[in-house]
Tab-separated table of C-alpha atoms and ligand atoms in Angstrom:
chain	number	residue	atom	x	y	z
A	1	UNK	CA	8.614	16.053	-17.361
A	2	UNK	CA	11.022	14.714	-15.703
A	3	UNK	CA	12.874	17.403	-12.913
A	4	UNK	CA	13.244	15.017	-10.052
A	5	UNK	CA	16.403	12.867	-9.492
A	6	UNK	CA	16.391	9.629	-10.919
A	7	UNK	CA	18.405	6.683	-9.524
A	8	UNK	CA	20.513	4.516	-11.739
A	9	UNK	CA	18.995	1.317	-13.218
A	10	UNK	CA	18.791	-1.230	-10.661
A	11	UNK	CA	20.816	-4.514	-10.964
A	12	UNK	CA	17.735	-6.872	-10.829
A	13	UNK	CA	15.130	-6.736	-13.313
A	14	UNK	CA	11.514	-5.180	-11.783
A	15	UNK	CA	8.404	-7.542	-12.192
A	16	UNK	CA	5.085	-5.974	-13.802
A	17	UNK	CA	2.088	-7.617	-12.936
A	18	UNK	CA	-0.549	-6.897	-15.500
A	19	UNK	CA	-3.296	-9.024	-17.442
A	20	UNK	CA	-4.573	-5.954	-19.382
A	21	UNK	CA	-2.580	-3.203	-21.040
A	22	UNK	CA	-4.373	0.253	-20.909
A	23	UNK	CA	-2.920	3.579	-21.364
A	24	UNK	CA	-1.932	3.625	-17.683
A	25	UNK	CA	0.243	0.659	-18.459
A	26	UNK	CA	1.774	1.319	-21.570
A	27	UNK	CA	3.249	5.105	-20.013
A	28	UNK	CA	4.676	2.927	-17.075
A	29	UNK	CA	6.268	0.297	-19.805
A	30	UNK	CA	7.271	3.250	-21.609
A	31	UNK	CA	9.036	4.697	-19.004
A	32	UNK	CA	11.127	1.138	-18.125
A	33	UNK	CA	12.135	0.976	-21.382
A	34	UNK	CA	13.102	4.678	-21.771
A	35	UNK	CA	15.697	4.221	-17.955
A	36	UNK	CA	16.434	0.796	-19.730
A	37	UNK	CA	14.745	-1.092	-16.628
A	38	UNK	CA	15.432	-5.192	-17.398
A	39	UNK	CA	11.801	-5.849	-17.010
A	40	UNK	CA	9.785	-9.331	-16.431
A	41	UNK	CA	6.255	-9.066	-17.513
A	42	UNK	CA	4.168	-11.310	-14.807
A	43	UNK	CA	0.142	-12.301	-15.733
A	44	UNK	CA	-1.364	-13.591	-12.524
A	45	UNK	CA	-3.899	-15.619	-14.571
A	46	UNK	CA	-1.151	-17.714	-15.775
A	47	UNK	CA	1.014	-17.620	-12.384
A	48	UNK	CA	0.738	-21.185	-10.084
A	49	UNK	CA	3.502	-20.422	-7.538
A	50	UNK	CA	4.913	-23.797	-8.860
A	51	UNK	CA	7.965	-24.797	-6.900
A	52	UNK	CA	10.485	-24.415	-9.894
A	53	UNK	CA	9.223	-21.019	-10.727
A	54	UNK	CA	9.508	-18.976	-7.375
A	55	UNK	CA	13.102	-18.860	-6.682
A	56	UNK	CA	13.681	-15.905	-9.411
A	57	UNK	CA	10.716	-13.613	-7.482
A	58	UNK	CA	12.818	-13.394	-4.107
A	59	UNK	CA	13.785	-10.106	-3.606
A	60	UNK	CA	12.561	-8.955	-7.270
A	61	UNK	CA	10.020	-5.784	-6.598
A	62	UNK	CA	7.046	-6.444	-8.610
A	63	UNK	CA	4.606	-2.947	-9.532
A	64	UNK	CA	1.121	-4.724	-9.086
A	65	UNK	CA	-1.174	-3.229	-12.292
A	66	UNK	CA	-3.391	-5.922	-12.093
A	67	UNK	CA	-6.837	-4.562	-13.462
A	68	UNK	CA	-8.698	-7.672	-11.217
A	69	UNK	CA	-8.801	-6.439	-7.762
A	70	UNK	CA	-9.039	-10.203	-6.109
A	71	UNK	CA	-6.242	-11.471	-8.602
A	72	UNK	CA	-4.307	-8.299	-7.056
A	73	UNK	CA	-4.948	-8.830	-3.869
A	74	UNK	CA	-4.224	-12.668	-3.815
A	75	UNK	CA	-0.704	-12.611	-6.288
A	76	UNK	CA	0.204	-9.889	-4.039
A	77	UNK	CA	0.081	-12.182	-1.223
A	78	UNK	CA	1.869	-14.856	-3.087
A	79	UNK	CA	4.173	-12.759	-4.107
A	80	UNK	CA	5.256	-11.259	-0.578
A	81	UNK	CA	5.348	-15.386	0.255
A	82	UNK	CA	7.757	-15.765	-1.472
A	83	UNK	CA	10.116	-13.251	-0.793
A	84	UNK	CA	9.162	-10.519	-3.742
A	85	UNK	CA	8.176	-6.966	-2.885
A	86	UNK	CA	4.982	-6.021	-4.450
A	87	UNK	CA	3.992	-2.241	-4.842
A	88	UNK	CA	1.704	-1.802	-3.007
A	89	UNK	CA	2.257	-4.217	-0.578
A	90	UNK	CA	-0.649	-6.963	-0.164
A	91	UNK	CA	-2.240	-5.460	2.659
A	92	UNK	CA	-2.448	-2.408	1.515
A	93	UNK	CA	-3.618	-3.697	-1.578
A	94	UNK	CA	-6.334	-5.792	0.162
A	95	UNK	CA	-7.662	-3.026	2.501
A	96	UNK	CA	-7.825	-0.779	-0.728
A	97	UNK	CA	-10.078	-3.720	-2.460
A	98	UNK	CA	-12.222	-3.391	0.401
A	99	UNK	CA	-14.386	-0.338	0.782
A	100	UNK	CA	-15.579	-1.504	4.496
A	101	UNK	CA	-11.980	-2.024	5.151
A	102	UNK	CA	-10.807	1.119	3.887
A	103	UNK	CA	-13.690	2.864	6.161
A	104	UNK	CA	-12.409	0.874	8.835
A	105	UNK	CA	-8.581	2.434	8.014
A	106	UNK	CA	-9.271	5.611	7.160
A	107	UNK	CA	-11.737	6.686	10.409
A	108	UNK	CA	-9.108	4.303	13.063
A	109	UNK	CA	-6.454	7.052	11.539
A	110	UNK	CA	-9.056	10.033	11.731
A	111	UNK	CA	-9.124	10.745	7.706
A	112	UNK	CA	-12.714	12.454	7.323
A	113	UNK	CA	-14.870	10.100	5.170
A	114	UNK	CA	-18.297	9.802	4.861
A	115	UNK	CA	-20.430	7.980	8.055
A	116	UNK	CA	-20.836	4.442	6.523
A	117	UNK	CA	-22.523	1.197	7.615
A	118	UNK	CA	-22.088	-2.232	6.940
A	119	UNK	CA	-25.142	-4.330	5.883
A	120	UNK	CA	-25.089	-8.098	5.619
A	121	UNK	CA	-28.668	-8.135	4.824
A	122	UNK	CA	-31.290	-5.869	3.331
A	123	UNK	CA	-32.907	-5.268	6.577
A	124	UNK	CA	-29.289	-4.195	8.435
A	125	UNK	CA	-29.238	-2.298	4.886
A	126	UNK	CA	-32.520	-0.588	5.079
A	127	UNK	CA	-32.427	0.161	8.948
A	128	UNK	CA	-28.819	1.543	7.939
A	129	UNK	CA	-30.744	3.589	5.053
A	130	UNK	CA	-33.500	5.029	7.385
A	131	UNK	CA	-30.837	6.312	9.607
A	132	UNK	CA	-28.916	8.103	7.260
A	133	UNK	CA	-32.107	10.040	5.566
A	134	UNK	CA	-32.523	10.106	1.703
A	135	UNK	CA	-30.604	10.234	-0.274
A	136	UNK	CA	-28.123	7.574	0.505
A	137	UNK	CA	-25.562	5.796	-1.008
A	138	UNK	CA	-25.029	1.986	-1.359
A	139	UNK	CA	-22.156	0.548	-2.673
A	140	UNK	CA	-20.657	-3.069	-3.025
A	141	UNK	CA	-17.619	-3.784	-0.893
A	142	UNK	CA	-15.190	-4.570	-3.832
A	143	UNK	CA	-16.090	-2.680	-7.400
A	144	UNK	CA	-14.390	0.243	-9.381
A	145	UNK	CA	-15.716	2.382	-12.237
A	146	UNK	CA	-18.973	3.461	-10.095
A	147	UNK	CA	-19.934	0.200	-10.507
A	148	UNK	CA	-23.213	-0.980	-8.123
A	149	UNK	CA	-22.911	2.302	-6.561
A	150	UNK	CA	-26.350	3.045	-5.810
A	151	UNK	CA	-27.944	6.902	-4.874
A	152	UNK	CA	-30.883	5.297	-3.192
A	153	UNK	CA	-33.222	8.377	-3.073
A	154	UNK	CA	-36.336	6.804	-1.434
A	155	UNK	CA	-37.719	3.920	0.062
A	156	UNK	CA	-38.766	1.929	-3.136
A	157	UNK	CA	-35.300	2.330	-4.598
A	158	UNK	CA	-34.138	0.998	-1.242
A	159	UNK	CA	-35.989	-1.862	-1.294
A	160	UNK	CA	-35.454	-2.316	-4.583
A	161	UNK	CA	-31.936	-2.410	-4.485
A	162	UNK	CA	-31.332	-4.870	-1.478
A	163	UNK	CA	-33.746	-6.813	-2.935
A	164	UNK	CA	-31.050	-6.908	-5.660
A	165	UNK	CA	-28.224	-7.569	-3.801
A	166	UNK	CA	-29.908	-10.092	-1.823
A	167	UNK	CA	-29.838	-12.546	-4.951
A	168	UNK	CA	-26.232	-12.733	-5.917
A	169	UNK	CA	-24.747	-15.709	-5.731
A	170	UNK	CA	-22.417	-15.004	-2.947
A	171	UNK	CA	-21.998	-13.208	0.894
A	172	UNK	CA	-19.144	-11.201	-0.423
A	173	UNK	CA	-21.138	-9.885	-3.023
A	174	UNK	CA	-24.669	-9.378	-0.976
A	175	UNK	CA	-22.676	-7.412	1.475
A	176	UNK	CA	-22.423	-3.704	0.692
A	177	UNK	CA	-21.891	-0.594	2.615
A	178	UNK	CA	-24.741	1.926	2.997
A	179	UNK	CA	-23.152	5.557	3.219
A	180	UNK	CA	-24.001	9.054	3.680
A	181	UNK	CA	-24.708	10.780	0.396
A	182	UNK	CA	-22.150	13.791	0.429
A	183	UNK	CA	-23.422	16.510	-2.185
A	184	UNK	CA	-24.223	14.089	-4.773
A	185	UNK	CA	-24.436	15.531	-8.236
A	186	UNK	CA	-21.415	17.802	-7.258
A	187	UNK	CA	-18.387	17.458	-8.858
A	188	UNK	CA	-15.296	15.280	-6.913
A	189	UNK	CA	-12.118	15.245	-6.557
A	190	UNK	CA	-9.194	12.969	-7.708
A	191	UNK	CA	-5.400	13.376	-5.808
A	192	UNK	CA	-2.510	11.180	-6.639
A	193	UNK	CA	-0.346	10.222	-3.723
A	194	UNK	CA	3.029	8.556	-4.229
A	195	UNK	CA	5.768	7.711	-2.009
A	196	UNK	CA	4.219	10.282	0.671
A	197	UNK	CA	4.052	13.214	-1.918
A	198	UNK	CA	0.848	14.370	-3.609
A	199	UNK	CA	1.127	14.779	-6.815
A	200	UNK	CA	-1.913	17.130	-7.281
A	201	UNK	CA	-5.449	16.576	-7.515
A	202	UNK	CA	-8.103	16.649	-10.462
A	203	UNK	CA	-11.501	17.739	-10.452
A	204	UNK	CA	-13.992	15.428	-11.646
A	205	UNK	CA	-17.746	16.140	-13.193
A	206	UNK	CA	-20.222	14.247	-15.104
A	207	UNK	CA	-23.781	14.092	-15.923
A	208	UNK	CA	-23.553	10.821	-13.759
A	209	UNK	CA	-23.216	11.872	-10.193
A	210	UNK	CA	-21.027	9.020	-9.821
A	211	UNK	CA	-17.787	11.249	-11.688
A	212	UNK	CA	-15.546	8.271	-12.312
A	213	UNK	CA	-13.632	8.899	-15.810
A	214	UNK	CA	-14.326	5.516	-16.721
A	215	UNK	CA	-17.793	6.837	-16.812
A	216	UNK	CA	-17.074	9.668	-19.048
A	217	UNK	CA	-16.525	11.927	-16.505
A	218	UNK	CA	-14.377	15.363	-17.279
A	219	UNK	CA	-11.588	16.385	-15.453
A	220	UNK	CA	-9.740	19.501	-14.757
A	221	UNK	CA	-6.941	20.687	-12.967
A	222	UNK	CA	-7.627	21.167	-9.345
A	223	UNK	CA	-6.068	24.702	-7.814
A	224	UNK	CA	-3.152	23.853	-5.465
A	225	UNK	CA	-4.442	23.594	-2.347
A	226	UNK	CA	-2.315	22.355	1.290
A	227	UNK	CA	-5.656	20.935	2.595
A	228	UNK	CA	-6.201	18.181	-0.572
A	229	UNK	CA	-2.134	17.413	-0.476
A	230	UNK	CA	-2.460	16.931	3.047
A	231	UNK	CA	-5.717	14.376	3.109
A	232	UNK	CA	-4.434	12.344	0.188
A	233	UNK	CA	-1.552	11.562	2.148
A	234	UNK	CA	-3.234	10.576	5.184
A	235	UNK	CA	-5.657	8.616	3.492
A	236	UNK	CA	-2.966	6.894	1.608
A	237	UNK	CA	-1.042	6.724	4.137
A	238	UNK	CA	-3.868	4.794	6.607
A	239	UNK	CA	-4.398	1.993	4.203
A	240	UNK	CA	-0.112	2.023	3.850
A	241	UNK	CA	-0.371	2.585	0.176
A	242	UNK	CA	2.807	4.290	-1.262
A	243	UNK	CA	0.588	4.746	-4.850
A	244	UNK	CA	-2.601	5.850	-4.584
A	245	UNK	CA	-5.311	7.448	-6.027
A	246	UNK	CA	-7.627	8.860	-3.419
A	247	UNK	CA	-11.041	9.889	-3.890
A	248	UNK	CA	-12.873	12.818	-1.982
A	249	UNK	CA	-16.039	14.967	-2.326
A	250	UNK	CA	-16.671	18.126	-1.217
A	251	UNK	CA	-19.534	18.394	2.132
A	252	UNK	CA	-21.786	21.438	2.406
A	253	UNK	CA	-19.320	23.485	4.760
A	254	UNK	CA	-16.684	23.569	2.064
A	255	UNK	CA	-14.500	20.542	3.969
A	256	UNK	CA	-13.590	17.343	2.363
A	257	UNK	CA	-14.220	13.983	2.950
A	258	UNK	CA	-12.106	10.197	1.626
A	259	UNK	CA	-14.189	8.117	-0.463
A	260	UNK	CA	-11.758	5.183	-1.277
A	261	UNK	CA	-7.954	4.845	-1.947
A	262	UNK	CA	-7.057	3.263	-5.115
A	263	UNK	CA	-3.939	1.015	-4.789
A	264	UNK	CA	-3.662	0.315	-8.837
A	265	UNK	CA	-4.672	3.688	-9.852
A	266	UNK	CA	-5.488	5.176	-13.650
A	267	UNK	CA	-4.120	8.068	-14.690
A	268	UNK	CA	-5.030	9.366	-17.314
A	269	UNK	CA	-7.266	11.575	-16.998
A	270	UNK	CA	-4.856	12.641	-14.377
A	271	UNK	CA	-1.968	13.208	-16.648
A	272	UNK	CA	-3.899	14.661	-19.857
A	273	UNK	CA	-4.498	17.847	-17.471
A	274	UNK	CA	-1.972	18.423	-15.209
A	275	UNK	CA	0.730	17.245	-17.212
A	276	UNK	CA	2.896	15.719	-14.015
A	277	UNK	CA	4.336	12.458	-14.933
A	278	UNK	CA	2.997	9.770	-12.786
A	279	UNK	CA	4.427	6.731	-14.759
A	280	UNK	CA	7.698	8.296	-13.780
A	281	UNK	CA	6.969	9.010	-10.316
A	282	UNK	CA	5.556	5.074	-10.308
A	283	UNK	CA	8.688	3.950	-11.685
A	284	UNK	CA	11.395	6.033	-9.862
A	285	UNK	CA	9.592	4.292	-6.847
A	286	UNK	CA	10.122	0.913	-7.863
A	287	UNK	CA	13.647	1.590	-8.701
A	288	UNK	CA	14.512	2.837	-4.973
A	289	UNK	CA	12.647	0.268	-3.601
A	290	UNK	CA	14.909	-2.216	-5.877
A	291	UNK	CA	17.857	0.053	-4.746
A	292	UNK	CA	16.851	-0.242	-1.080
A	293	UNK	CA	16.135	-4.490	-1.321
A	294	UNK	CA	19.522	-5.787	0.754
A	295	UNK	CA	21.164	-8.662	-0.263
A	296	UNK	CA	20.547	-11.553	2.214
A	297	UNK	CA	23.514	-11.734	4.471
B	1	ADP	N1	-21.177	9.084	-0.510
B	1	ADP	C1	-20.911	9.861	-1.324
B	1	ADP	N2	-21.435	11.157	-1.853
B	1	ADP	C2	-21.537	11.196	-2.758
B	1	ADP	N3	-20.860	11.124	-3.886
B	1	ADP	C3	-20.342	9.759	-3.854
B	1	ADP	C4	-20.064	9.079	-2.812
B	1	ADP	N4	-19.829	7.888	-3.056
B	1	ADP	C5	-19.401	7.739	-4.575
B	1	ADP	N5	-19.643	8.932	-5.225
B	1	ADP	C6	-19.776	9.464	-6.073
B	1	ADP	O1	-19.554	7.952	-7.061
B	1	ADP	C7	-18.191	7.697	-7.597
B	1	ADP	C8	-17.909	6.255	-7.101
B	1	ADP	O2	-17.493	6.359	-6.043
B	1	ADP	P1	-16.330	5.361	-5.434
B	1	ADP	O3	-16.622	5.627	-3.798
B	1	ADP	O4	-15.003	6.072	-5.792
B	1	ADP	O5	-16.457	3.586	-5.811
B	1	ADP	P2	-15.441	3.114	-7.087
B	1	ADP	O6	-14.383	2.543	-6.733
B	1	ADP	O7	-16.440	2.403	-7.898
B	1	ADP	O8	-15.363	4.334	-7.960
B	1	ADP	C9	-17.585	8.889	-6.806
B	1	ADP	O9	-16.679	9.109	-7.698
B	1	ADP	C10	-18.008	10.346	-6.569
B	1	ADP	O10	-18.254	11.003	-7.484
B	2	MG	MG1	-13.454	5.630	-7.352
């Protein structure tokens, strides 16, 4: 499966940030082992960045596979401050962890994405939904696997969902986005980008309107498409992600819109149908990043 040129194993160990070992982390760990790359596992739940522990971080490339998006963003920021090179970097990890911030970046970079509005209160949310018309989509700022992504089919459902959001215990949780629904219930597309190259795309279909693999969506290979490849690369670049899972939907006119960019992409479904070795591409990026790090003069 490894048909691309490989850089030699770096002299310095590669860091692997994680608190949970899933399929993806097992694949990455076995690729690191296969290439005999010294690896330091780091668990963000135990990292306090105490003065006696931070020296070894300087110059280290750290692949961020932390499952919690808050911990991933905070740890990436801390790693950068102590001279390490998290992949993805701290800014892109933070942007990808917030659907509103992602939307702003996508639109600023001219990447097509469904019309989205911010709803810091139920009143604002209701106005936004009514301006888009039914059905509309309500999403939390930060969540994964389709959690709390709601299809609002009528005014009663809008009131109920917004009321529930308003009862949540923090301003960040109470704030949601309201988004145009794009052919909800149709399959969607997931592309994977590593270092500016789209490795391919899959189609995800589910009996749930949310086509997350974590919700049981089935996957199939998407036929090669320059348009999808280009959109995925542009979306990853808009948020500065070197490693990215890009979710897209097809609009009624046959065009495609980017929903979000995942900075710590899950790729089990993708590898199973495409045969593309995503773990190898990710590890290669870590190795080349490590090789690129210049010794201080
Ligand atoms: N605006 C939308 N129009 C149609 N389907 C959507 C829309 N937003 C989300 N979905 C469906 O819900 C799934 C989850 O939404 P997404 O924004 O990717 O959030 P998550 O981070 O939870 O995966 C998408 O993969 C897609 O199938
Ligand atoms: Mg998604």
